[in-house]
JSON list of C-alpha atoms in Angstrom, two decimals:
[
{"chain": "A", "resi": 28, "resn": "GLY", "atom": "CA", "xyz": [26.88, -1.89, 6.49]},
{"chain": "A", "resi": 29, "resn": "GLY", "atom": "CA", "xyz": [27.17, -0.27, 3.07]},
{"chain": "A", "resi": 30, "resn": "ASN", "atom": "CA", "xyz": [25.06, 2.80, 3.86]},
{"chain": "A", "resi": 31, "resn": "ALA", "atom": "CA", "xyz": [27.01, 5.77, 5.21]},
{"chain": "A", "resi": 32, "resn": "ASP", "atom": "CA", "xyz": [23.90, 7.00, 7.02]},
{"chain": "A", "resi": 33, "resn": "THR", "atom": "CA", "xyz": [23.55, 3.80, 9.05]},
{"chain": "A", "resi": 34, "resn": "ILE", "atom": "CA", "xyz": [25.59, 2.55, 12.00]},
{"chain": "A", "resi": 35, "resn": "VAL", "atom": "CA", "xyz": [25.60, -1.24, 12.38]},
{"chain": "A", "resi": 36, "resn": "TYR", "atom": "CA", "xyz": [26.14, -2.83, 15.79]},
{"chain": "A", "resi": 37, "resn": "ASP", "atom": "CA", "xyz": [26.78, -6.46, 16.60]},
{"chain": "A", "resi": 38, "resn": "ALA", "atom": "CA", "xyz": [23.47, -7.78, 18.00]},
{"chain": "A", "resi": 39, "resn": "LYS", "atom": "CA", "xyz": [25.08, -9.51, 21.00]},
{"chain": "A", "resi": 40, "resn": "HIS", "atom": "CA", "xyz": [27.06, -6.39, 21.91]},
{"chain": "A", "resi": 41, "resn": "PHE", "atom": "CA", "xyz": [23.95, -4.23, 21.51]},
{"chain": "A", "resi": 42, "resn": "CYS", "atom": "CA", "xyz": [21.87, -6.41, 23.86]},
{"chain": "A", "resi": 43, "resn": "GLN", "atom": "CA", "xyz": [24.68, -6.47, 26.43]},
{"chain": "A", "resi": 44, "resn": "GLN", "atom": "CA", "xyz": [24.82, -2.68, 26.37]},
{"chain": "A", "resi": 45, "resn": "ILE", "atom": "CA", "xyz": [21.07, -2.40, 27.00]},
{"chain": "A", "resi": 46, "resn": "VAL", "atom": "CA", "xyz": [21.26, -4.76, 29.98]},
{"chain": "A", "resi": 47, "resn": "SER", "atom": "CA", "xyz": [24.28, -2.91, 31.32]},
{"chain": "A", "resi": 48, "resn": "GLU", "atom": "CA", "xyz": [22.87, 0.62, 30.92]},
{"chain": "A", "resi": 49, "resn": "TYR", "atom": "CA", "xyz": [19.29, -0.21, 31.94]},
{"chain": "A", "resi": 50, "resn": "PRO", "atom": "CA", "xyz": [19.40, -3.17, 34.34]},
{"chain": "A", "resi": 51, "resn": "ASN", "atom": "CA", "xyz": [15.95, -2.53, 35.79]},
{"chain": "A", "resi": 52, "resn": "ILE", "atom": "CA", "xyz": [14.03, -1.40, 32.71]},
{"chain": "A", "resi": 53, "resn": "THR", "atom": "CA", "xyz": [11.13, -3.49, 31.38]},
{"chain": "A", "resi": 54, "resn": "ARG", "atom": "CA", "xyz": [10.43, -4.36, 27.76]},
{"chain": "A", "resi": 55, "resn": "SER", "atom": "CA", "xyz": [7.44, -2.00, 27.66]},
{"chain": "A", "resi": 56, "resn": "ASP", "atom": "CA", "xyz": [9.65, 0.79, 29.03]},
{"chain": "A", "resi": 57, "resn": "VAL", "atom": "CA", "xyz": [12.16, 0.19, 26.24]},
{"chain": "A", "resi": 58, "resn": "LEU", "atom": "CA", "xyz": [9.42, 0.32, 23.60]},
{"chain": "A", "resi": 59, "resn": "GLU", "atom": "CA", "xyz": [8.00, 3.51, 25.09]},
{"chain": "A", "resi": 60, "resn": "GLU", "atom": "CA", "xyz": [11.42, 5.16, 25.02]},
{"chain": "A", "resi": 61, "resn": "GLU", "atom": "CA", "xyz": [11.92, 4.00, 21.44]},
{"chain": "A", "resi": 62, "resn": "GLU", "atom": "CA", "xyz": [8.62, 5.57, 20.38]},
{"chain": "A", "resi": 63, "resn": "LYS", "atom": "CA", "xyz": [9.57, 8.88, 22.01]},
{"chain": "A", "resi": 64, "resn": "LEU", "atom": "CA", "xyz": [12.98, 8.82, 20.32]},
{"chain": "A", "resi": 65, "resn": "SER", "atom": "CA", "xyz": [11.59, 7.95, 16.88]},
{"chain": "A", "resi": 66, "resn": "LYS", "atom": "CA", "xyz": [9.30, 10.96, 16.96]},
{"chain": "A", "resi": 67, "resn": "THR", "atom": "CA", "xyz": [12.34, 13.24, 17.23]},
{"chain": "A", "resi": 68, "resn": "PHE", "atom": "CA", "xyz": [13.53, 11.98, 13.84]},
{"chain": "A", "resi": 69, "resn": "VAL", "atom": "CA", "xyz": [10.26, 12.54, 11.97]},
{"chain": "A", "resi": 70, "resn": "LEU", "atom": "CA", "xyz": [10.78, 14.65, 8.90]},
{"chain": "A", "resi": 71, "resn": "GLU", "atom": "CA", "xyz": [8.98, 17.96, 8.96]},
{"chain": "A", "resi": 72, "resn": "SER", "atom": "CA", "xyz": [6.69, 18.48, 5.99]},
{"chain": "A", "resi": 73, "resn": "ASN", "atom": "CA", "xyz": [6.94, 21.68, 3.96]},
{"chain": "A", "resi": 74, "resn": "ARG", "atom": "CA", "xyz": [3.38, 21.25, 2.72]},
{"chain": "A", "resi": 75, "resn": "GLU", "atom": "CA", "xyz": [0.33, 22.95, 4.10]},
{"chain": "A", "resi": 76, "resn": "PRO", "atom": "CA", "xyz": [-1.22, 21.38, 7.22]},
{"chain": "A", "resi": 77, "resn": "ILE", "atom": "CA", "xyz": [-2.76, 18.01, 6.43]},
{"chain": "A", "resi": 78, "resn": "ASN", "atom": "CA", "xyz": [-6.49, 17.76, 5.91]},
{"chain": "A", "resi": 79, "resn": "LEU", "atom": "CA", "xyz": [-7.21, 14.48, 7.65]},
{"chain": "A", "resi": 80, "resn": "ASN", "atom": "CA", "xyz": [-10.60, 14.26, 5.95]},
{"chain": "A", "resi": 81, "resn": "SER", "atom": "CA", "xyz": [-8.97, 13.67, 2.55]},
{"chain": "A", "resi": 82, "resn": "PRO", "atom": "CA", "xyz": [-6.14, 11.38, 1.40]},
{"chain": "A", "resi": 83, "resn": "HIS", "atom": "CA", "xyz": [-2.76, 12.40, 2.78]},
{"chain": "A", "resi": 84, "resn": "PHE", "atom": "CA", "xyz": [0.68, 11.06, 3.54]},
{"chain": "A", "resi": 85, "resn": "PRO", "atom": "CA", "xyz": [0.63, 9.42, 6.99]},
{"chain": "A", "resi": 86, "resn": "GLU", "atom": "CA", "xyz": [0.36, 12.14, 9.61]},
{"chain": "A", "resi": 87, "resn": "GLY", "atom": "CA", "xyz": [3.66, 13.45, 10.92]},
{"chain": "A", "resi": 88, "resn": "TYR", "atom": "CA", "xyz": [5.75, 12.02, 8.08]},
{"chain": "A", "resi": 89, "resn": "SER", "atom": "CA", "xyz": [6.94, 12.97, 4.61]},
{"chain": "A", "resi": 90, "resn": "PRO", "atom": "CA", "xyz": [8.10, 10.75, 1.73]},
{"chain": "A", "resi": 91, "resn": "PHE", "atom": "CA", "xyz": [11.81, 10.06, 1.49]},
{"chain": "A", "resi": 92, "resn": "ASP", "atom": "CA", "xyz": [13.75, 11.29, -1.52]},
{"chain": "A", "resi": 93, "resn": "TYR", "atom": "CA", "xyz": [13.93, 7.79, -3.04]},
{"chain": "A", "resi": 94, "resn": "GLN", "atom": "CA", "xyz": [10.13, 7.46, -2.74]},
{"chain": "A", "resi": 95, "resn": "ILE", "atom": "CA", "xyz": [9.68, 10.73, -4.62]},
{"chain": "A", "resi": 96, "resn": "GLU", "atom": "CA", "xyz": [12.23, 9.55, -7.18]},
{"chain": "A", "resi": 97, "resn": "ALA", "atom": "CA", "xyz": [10.33, 6.27, -7.58]},
{"chain": "A", "resi": 98, "resn": "TYR", "atom": "CA", "xyz": [7.09, 8.14, -8.31]},
{"chain": "A", "resi": 99, "resn": "ASN", "atom": "CA", "xyz": [8.74, 10.39, -10.90]},
{"chain": "A", "resi": 100, "resn": "ALA", "atom": "CA", "xyz": [10.40, 7.40, -12.58]},
{"chain": "A", "resi": 101, "resn": "TRP", "atom": "CA", "xyz": [7.07, 5.54, -12.65]},
{"chain": "A", "resi": 102, "resn": "VAL", "atom": "CA", "xyz": [5.31, 8.51, -14.27]},
{"chain": "A", "resi": 103, "resn": "GLY", "atom": "CA", "xyz": [8.17, 8.91, -16.74]},
{"chain": "A", "resi": 104, "resn": "ASN", "atom": "CA", "xyz": [7.79, 5.26, -17.73]},
{"chain": "A", "resi": 105, "resn": "GLY", "atom": "CA", "xyz": [4.14, 5.65, -18.70]},
{"chain": "A", "resi": 106, "resn": "HIS", "atom": "CA", "xyz": [2.80, 4.78, -15.23]},
{"chain": "A", "resi": 107, "resn": "LYS", "atom": "CA", "xyz": [4.25, 1.29, -15.39]},
{"chain": "A", "resi": 108, "resn": "GLY", "atom": "CA", "xyz": [7.14, -0.20, -13.46]},
{"chain": "A", "resi": 109, "resn": "ILE", "atom": "CA", "xyz": [8.64, -2.61, -10.98]},
{"chain": "A", "resi": 110, "resn": "PHE", "atom": "CA", "xyz": [9.76, -1.32, -7.60]},
{"chain": "A", "resi": 111, "resn": "ALA", "atom": "CA", "xyz": [12.55, -3.74, -6.66]},
{"chain": "A", "resi": 112, "resn": "MET", "atom": "CA", "xyz": [13.32, -2.74, -3.08]},
{"chain": "A", "resi": 113, "resn": "ALA", "atom": "CA", "xyz": [14.93, -4.46, -0.13]},
{"chain": "A", "resi": 114, "resn": "THR", "atom": "CA", "xyz": [12.66, -5.72, 2.63]},
{"chain": "A", "resi": 115, "resn": "GLY", "atom": "CA", "xyz": [11.98, -2.97, 5.16]},
{"chain": "A", "resi": 116, "resn": "THR", "atom": "CA", "xyz": [12.58, -0.03, 2.82]},
{"chain": "A", "resi": 117, "resn": "GLY", "atom": "CA", "xyz": [8.91, 0.81, 2.43]},
{"chain": "A", "resi": 118, "resn": "LYS", "atom": "CA", "xyz": [7.62, -0.75, -0.78]},
{"chain": "A", "resi": 119, "resn": "THR", "atom": "CA", "xyz": [4.04, -0.42, 0.44]},
{"chain": "A", "resi": 120, "resn": "ILE", "atom": "CA", "xyz": [4.36, 3.26, 1.32]},
{"chain": "A", "resi": 121, "resn": "THR", "atom": "CA", "xyz": [6.28, 4.00, -1.88]},
{"chain": "A", "resi": 122, "resn": "SER", "atom": "CA", "xyz": [3.48, 2.56, -4.02]},
{"chain": "A", "resi": 123, "resn": "LEU", "atom": "CA", "xyz": [0.72, 4.23, -2.02]},
{"chain": "A", "resi": 124, "resn": "ASN", "atom": "CA", "xyz": [2.58, 7.53, -2.34]},
{"chain": "A", "resi": 125, "resn": "CYS", "atom": "CA", "xyz": [2.28, 7.09, -6.11]},
{"chain": "A", "resi": 126, "resn": "ALA", "atom": "CA", "xyz": [-1.48, 6.66, -5.75]},
{"chain": "A", "resi": 127, "resn": "LEU", "atom": "CA", "xyz": [-1.61, 9.69, -3.47]},
{"chain": "A", "resi": 128, "resn": "ASN", "atom": "CA", "xyz": [0.21, 11.90, -5.97]},
{"chain": "A", "resi": 129, "resn": "GLU", "atom": "CA", "xyz": [-2.13, 10.76, -8.72]},
{"chain": "A", "resi": 130, "resn": "TYR", "atom": "CA", "xyz": [-5.02, 11.71, -6.43]},
{"chain": "A", "resi": 131, "resn": "PHE", "atom": "CA", "xyz": [-3.52, 15.19, -6.03]},
{"chain": "A", "resi": 132, "resn": "LYS", "atom": "CA", "xyz": [-3.60, 15.48, -9.85]},
{"chain": "A", "resi": 133, "resn": "THR", "atom": "CA", "xyz": [-7.04, 14.05, -10.59]},
{"chain": "A", "resi": 134, "resn": "GLY", "atom": "CA", "xyz": [-9.03, 14.37, -7.37]},
{"chain": "A", "resi": 135, "resn": "GLN", "atom": "CA", "xyz": [-9.91, 10.67, -7.32]},
{"chain": "A", "resi": 136, "resn": "TYR", "atom": "CA", "xyz": [-8.43, 7.32, -6.35]},
{"chain": "A", "resi": 137, "resn": "GLN", "atom": "CA", "xyz": [-9.33, 3.88, -7.65]},
{"chain": "A", "resi": 138, "resn": "LEU", "atom": "CA", "xyz": [-6.91, 1.19, -6.50]},
{"chain": "A", "resi": 139, "resn": "LEU", "atom": "CA", "xyz": [-6.65, -2.56, -6.97]},
{"chain": "A", "resi": 140, "resn": "ILE", "atom": "CA", "xyz": [-4.06, -4.07, -4.63]},
{"chain": "A", "resi": 141, "resn": "LEU", "atom": "CA", "xyz": [-3.11, -7.73, -5.11]},
{"chain": "A", "resi": 142, "resn": "VAL", "atom": "CA", "xyz": [-1.33, -9.76, -2.43]},
{"chain": "A", "resi": 143, "resn": "PRO", "atom": "CA", "xyz": [-0.49, -13.46, -1.94]},
{"chain": "A", "resi": 144, "resn": "THR", "atom": "CA", "xyz": [-2.01, -14.01, 1.54]},
{"chain": "A", "resi": 145, "resn": "ILE", "atom": "CA", "xyz": [-4.95, -12.98, 3.71]},
{"chain": "A", "resi": 146, "resn": "ALA", "atom": "CA", "xyz": [-2.51, -11.74, 6.35]},
{"chain": "A", "resi": 147, "resn": "LEU", "atom": "CA", "xyz": [-1.12, -9.27, 3.80]},
{"chain": "A", "resi": 148, "resn": "VAL", "atom": "CA", "xyz": [-4.66, -8.18, 2.95]},
{"chain": "A", "resi": 149, "resn": "ASP", "atom": "CA", "xyz": [-5.05, -7.04, 6.57]},
{"chain": "A", "resi": 150, "resn": "GLN", "atom": "CA", "xyz": [-1.65, -5.32, 6.59]},
{"chain": "A", "resi": 151, "resn": "TRP", "atom": "CA", "xyz": [-2.40, -3.43, 3.40]},
{"chain": "A", "resi": 152, "resn": "LYS", "atom": "CA", "xyz": [-5.80, -2.35, 4.69]},
{"chain": "A", "resi": 153, "resn": "ASP", "atom": "CA", "xyz": [-4.08, -0.75, 7.68]},
{"chain": "A", "resi": 154, "resn": "GLU", "atom": "CA", "xyz": [-1.56, 1.04, 5.45]},
{"chain": "A", "resi": 155, "resn": "VAL", "atom": "CA", "xyz": [-4.31, 2.24, 3.11]},
{"chain": "A", "resi": 156, "resn": "LYS", "atom": "CA", "xyz": [-6.23, 3.67, 6.07]},
{"chain": "A", "resi": 157, "resn": "SER", "atom": "CA", "xyz": [-3.11, 5.50, 7.27]},
{"chain": "A", "resi": 158, "resn": "PHE", "atom": "CA", "xyz": [-3.13, 7.38, 3.94]},
{"chain": "A", "resi": 159, "resn": "GLY", "atom": "CA", "xyz": [-6.73, 8.43, 4.45]},
{"chain": "A", "resi": 160, "resn": "PHE", "atom": "CA", "xyz": [-8.08, 6.29, 1.60]},
{"chain": "A", "resi": 161, "resn": "GLY", "atom": "CA", "xyz": [-11.58, 4.99, 2.26]},
{"chain": "A", "resi": 162, "resn": "ASN", "atom": "CA", "xyz": [-14.24, 2.70, 0.78]},
{"chain": "A", "resi": 163, "resn": "ILE", "atom": "CA", "xyz": [-11.96, -0.33, 1.17]},
{"chain": "A", "resi": 164, "resn": "ILE", "atom": "CA", "xyz": [-13.31, -3.65, -0.13]},
{"chain": "A", "resi": 165, "resn": "GLU", "atom": "CA", "xyz": [-11.57, -6.86, 0.92]},
{"chain": "A", "resi": 166, "resn": "VAL", "atom": "CA", "xyz": [-11.68, -9.67, -1.62]},
{"chain": "A", "resi": 167, "resn": "SER", "atom": "CA", "xyz": [-10.65, -12.99, -0.08]},
{"chain": "A", "resi": 168, "resn": "SER", "atom": "CA", "xyz": [-12.03, -16.25, 1.24]},
{"chain": "A", "resi": 169, "resn": "SER", "atom": "CA", "xyz": [-12.45, -14.63, 4.66]},
{"chain": "A", "resi": 170, "resn": "ASN", "atom": "CA", "xyz": [-14.98, -12.14, 3.29]},
{"chain": "A", "resi": 171, "resn": "PRO", "atom": "CA", "xyz": [-17.98, -13.94, 1.74]},
{"chain": "A", "resi": 172, "resn": "GLU", "atom": "CA", "xyz": [-19.63, -10.57, 1.01]},
{"chain": "A", "resi": 173, "resn": "TRP", "atom": "CA", "xyz": [-17.07, -9.44, -1.56]},
{"chain": "A", "resi": 174, "resn": "ARG", "atom": "CA", "xyz": [-19.16, -10.38, -4.63]},
{"chain": "A", "resi": 175, "resn": "ARG", "atom": "CA", "xyz": [-22.15, -8.39, -3.38]},
{"chain": "A", "resi": 176, "resn": "LYS", "atom": "CA", "xyz": [-20.01, -5.38, -2.49]},
{"chain": "A", "resi": 177, "resn": "LEU", "atom": "CA", "xyz": [-18.17, -5.36, -5.81]},
{"chain": "A", "resi": 178, "resn": "THR", "atom": "CA", "xyz": [-21.42, -5.72, -7.73]},
{"chain": "A", "resi": 179, "resn": "GLN", "atom": "CA", "xyz": [-22.90, -2.82, -5.79]},
{"chain": "A", "resi": 180, "resn": "LEU", "atom": "CA", "xyz": [-19.82, -0.70, -6.57]},
{"chain": "A", "resi": 181, "resn": "LYS", "atom": "CA", "xyz": [-20.04, -1.62, -10.27]},
{"chain": "A", "resi": 182, "resn": "ASN", "atom": "CA", "xyz": [-23.74, -0.74, -10.43]},
{"chain": "A", "resi": 183, "resn": "ASN", "atom": "CA", "xyz": [-23.22, 2.57, -8.66]},
{"chain": "A", "resi": 184, "resn": "ILE", "atom": "CA", "xyz": [-20.58, 3.57, -11.18]},
{"chain": "A", "resi": 185, "resn": "ARG", "atom": "CA", "xyz": [-22.49, 2.33, -14.23]},
{"chain": "A", "resi": 186, "resn": "PHE", "atom": "CA", "xyz": [-25.94, 3.70, -13.40]},
{"chain": "A", "resi": 187, "resn": "THR", "atom": "CA", "xyz": [-24.96, 7.01, -11.82]},
{"chain": "A", "resi": 188, "resn": "LYS", "atom": "CA", "xyz": [-22.35, 7.67, -14.52]},
{"chain": "A", "resi": 189, "resn": "THR", "atom": "CA", "xyz": [-20.05, 9.11, -11.86]},
{"chain": "A", "resi": 190, "resn": "SER", "atom": "CA", "xyz": [-16.61, 8.17, -10.63]},
{"chain": "A", "resi": 191, "resn": "ALA", "atom": "CA", "xyz": [-16.23, 6.68, -7.18]},
{"chain": "A", "resi": 192, "resn": "ASN", "atom": "CA", "xyz": [-13.26, 6.54, -4.87]},
{"chain": "A", "resi": 193, "resn": "PHE", "atom": "CA", "xyz": [-12.45, 3.02, -3.71]},
{"chain": "A", "resi": 194, "resn": "VAL", "atom": "CA", "xyz": [-9.68, 0.59, -2.82]},
{"chain": "A", "resi": 195, "resn": "ILE", "atom": "CA", "xyz": [-9.97, -3.13, -3.55]},
{"chain": "A", "resi": 196, "resn": "VAL", "atom": "CA", "xyz": [-7.49, -5.32, -1.67]},
{"chain": "A", "resi": 197, "resn": "SER", "atom": "CA", "xyz": [-7.52, -8.87, -3.00]},
{"chain": "A", "resi": 198, "resn": "THR", "atom": "CA", "xyz": [-5.54, -12.07, -2.74]},
{"chain": "A", "resi": 199, "resn": "TYR", "atom": "CA", "xyz": [-4.22, -13.46, -6.00]},
{"chain": "A", "resi": 200, "resn": "ASP", "atom": "CA", "xyz": [-6.42, -16.53, -5.57]},
{"chain": "A", "resi": 201, "resn": "SER", "atom": "CA", "xyz": [-9.55, -14.39, -5.44]},
{"chain": "A", "resi": 202, "resn": "TYR", "atom": "CA", "xyz": [-8.31, -12.11, -8.21]},
{"chain": "A", "resi": 203, "resn": "LYS", "atom": "CA", "xyz": [-8.21, -14.97, -10.71]},
{"chain": "A", "resi": 204, "resn": "ASP", "atom": "CA", "xyz": [-11.76, -16.02, -9.76]},
{"chain": "A", "resi": 205, "resn": "ALA", "atom": "CA", "xyz": [-14.09, -15.79, -12.78]},
{"chain": "A", "resi": 206, "resn": "ASP", "atom": "CA", "xyz": [-16.65, -13.67, -10.89]},
{"chain": "A", "resi": 207, "resn": "PHE", "atom": "CA", "xyz": [-14.00, -11.21, -9.84]},
{"chain": "A", "resi": 208, "resn": "GLN", "atom": "CA", "xyz": [-12.63, -10.93, -13.36]},
{"chain": "A", "resi": 209, "resn": "GLN", "atom": "CA", "xyz": [-16.08, -10.30, -14.79]},
{"chain": "A", "resi": 210, "resn": "ILE", "atom": "CA", "xyz": [-16.95, -7.60, -12.26]},
{"chain": "A", "resi": 211, "resn": "VAL", "atom": "CA", "xyz": [-13.68, -5.73, -11.98]},
{"chain": "A", "resi": 212, "resn": "ASN", "atom": "CA", "xyz": [-13.22, -5.36, -15.73]},
{"chain": "A", "resi": 213, "resn": "GLN", "atom": "CA", "xyz": [-16.58, -3.57, -15.89]},
{"chain": "A", "resi": 214, "resn": "ILE", "atom": "CA", "xyz": [-15.80, -1.09, -13.14]},
{"chain": "A", "resi": 215, "resn": "THR", "atom": "CA", "xyz": [-13.27, 1.29, -14.64]},
{"chain": "A", "resi": 216, "resn": "GLU", "atom": "CA", "xyz": [-10.15, 1.56, -16.73]},
{"chain": "A", "resi": 217, "resn": "ASP", "atom": "CA", "xyz": [-8.74, 4.22, -14.39]},
{"chain": "A", "resi": 218, "resn": "LEU", "atom": "CA", "xyz": [-7.52, 1.71, -11.82]},
{"chain": "A", "resi": 219, "resn": "ILE", "atom": "CA", "xyz": [-4.04, 1.81, -10.39]},
{"chain": "A", "resi": 220, "resn": "VAL", "atom": "CA", "xyz": [-2.97, -1.82, -9.96]},
{"chain": "A", "resi": 221, "resn": "ILE", "atom": "CA", "xyz": [-0.40, -2.61, -7.27]},
{"chain": "A", "resi": 222, "resn": "ALA", "atom": "CA", "xyz": [0.86, -6.20, -7.34]},
{"chain": "A", "resi": 223, "resn": "ASP", "atom": "CA", "xyz": [2.71, -7.06, -4.13]},
{"chain": "A", "resi": 224, "resn": "GLU", "atom": "CA", "xyz": [5.27, -9.87, -3.93]},
{"chain": "A", "resi": 225, "resn": "ALA", "atom": "CA", "xyz": [5.05, -10.03, -7.70]},
{"chain": "A", "resi": 226, "resn": "HIS", "atom": "CA", "xyz": [8.06, -12.32, -8.02]},
{"chain": "A", "resi": 227, "resn": "ASN", "atom": "CA", "xyz": [6.14, -15.10, -6.26]},
{"chain": "A", "resi": 228, "resn": "ASN", "atom": "CA", "xyz": [3.10, -15.07, -8.52]},
{"chain": "A", "resi": 229, "resn": "SER", "atom": "CA", "xyz": [3.91, -16.41, -11.94]},
{"chain": "A", "resi": 230, "resn": "SER", "atom": "CA", "xyz": [1.36, -19.21, -12.16]},
{"chain": "A", "resi": 231, "resn": "LYS", "atom": "CA", "xyz": [-0.42, -19.69, -15.47]},
{"chain": "A", "resi": 232, "resn": "SER", "atom": "CA", "xyz": [-3.80, -18.79, -13.98]},
{"chain": "A", "resi": 233, "resn": "VAL", "atom": "CA", "xyz": [-2.51, -15.49, -12.57]},
{"chain": "A", "resi": 234, "resn": "ARG", "atom": "CA", "xyz": [-0.74, -14.61, -15.82]},
{"chain": "A", "resi": 235, "resn": "LYS", "atom": "CA", "xyz": [-3.93, -15.39, -17.74]},
{"chain": "A", "resi": 236, "resn": "ALA", "atom": "CA", "xyz": [-5.92, -13.09, -15.44]},
{"chain": "A", "resi": 237, "resn": "PHE", "atom": "CA", "xyz": [-3.41, -10.28, -15.92]},
{"chain": "A", "resi": 238, "resn": "LYS", "atom": "CA", "xyz": [-3.84, -10.47, -19.68]},
{"chain": "A", "resi": 239, "resn": "THR", "atom": "CA", "xyz": [-7.47, -9.39, -19.36]},
{"chain": "A", "resi": 240, "resn": "ILE", "atom": "CA", "xyz": [-6.86, -6.36, -17.16]},
{"chain": "A", "resi": 241, "resn": "LYS", "atom": "CA", "xyz": [-7.62, -3.01, -18.76]},
{"chain": "A", "resi": 242, "resn": "ALA", "atom": "CA", "xyz": [-5.87, -0.76, -16.25]},
{"chain": "A", "resi": 243, "resn": "GLN", "atom": "CA", "xyz": [-2.86, 1.04, -17.70]},
{"chain": "A", "resi": 244, "resn": "ARG", "atom": "CA", "xyz": [-1.34, 2.31, -14.45]},
{"chain": "A", "resi": 245, "resn": "ARG", "atom": "CA", "xyz": [0.55, -0.57, -12.87]},
{"chain": "A", "resi": 246, "resn": "ILE", "atom": "CA", "xyz": [3.11, -1.13, -10.13]},
{"chain": "A", "resi": 247, "resn": "ALA", "atom": "CA", "xyz": [4.78, -4.44, -9.32]},
{"chain": "A", "resi": 248, "resn": "LEU", "atom": "CA", "xyz": [6.54, -4.75, -5.96]},
{"chain": "A", "resi": 249, "resn": "SER", "atom": "CA", "xyz": [9.39, -7.17, -5.42]},
{"chain": "A", "resi": 250, "resn": "ALA", "atom": "CA", "xyz": [12.12, -7.68, -2.85]}
]
């Protein structure tokens, strides 16, 4: 209730109003109407039309002012920082917008995203795809192929002497695995590391793994 741009309704009153105004409407009808309404509030982008074949902000949307401010503050702090944001305010999109803006500068993206659970791995993969980032490698116990795929990526970069665009989404448990540590530290120093739910991951093994990381561009996310 502290935001002047937000109107807060009592939940019970709100539900009573829906039943009163729309006594015969189904749940799917409500959701369909909500989707139509939400599209009327989409911010219009002042940029050129999006090329959906290259990384882009999710189609039909633009970053909020605070997300732009977060990127500028992160850059001004030497590409290091903690985004302490309330749940639901878009920590994921804010951090991926940072990666997107770095892509606009350099023409490449190399991301390492760390999360506490496999469910969050799947959520992040969906968000990454919405930004048009490709070559996504999942590192978790549910993907037994991750060692082979990371080794292949490492060899491609080392032997072709060229940069590659990729996104690695890993659980913290897999990140501290000795094989992962050995491979990822040979890939590149140009990684952007995004550590989600960072406040929940202070175990000695995770801290030890972080000490070996060479990447200088880092974002920690915390609610």
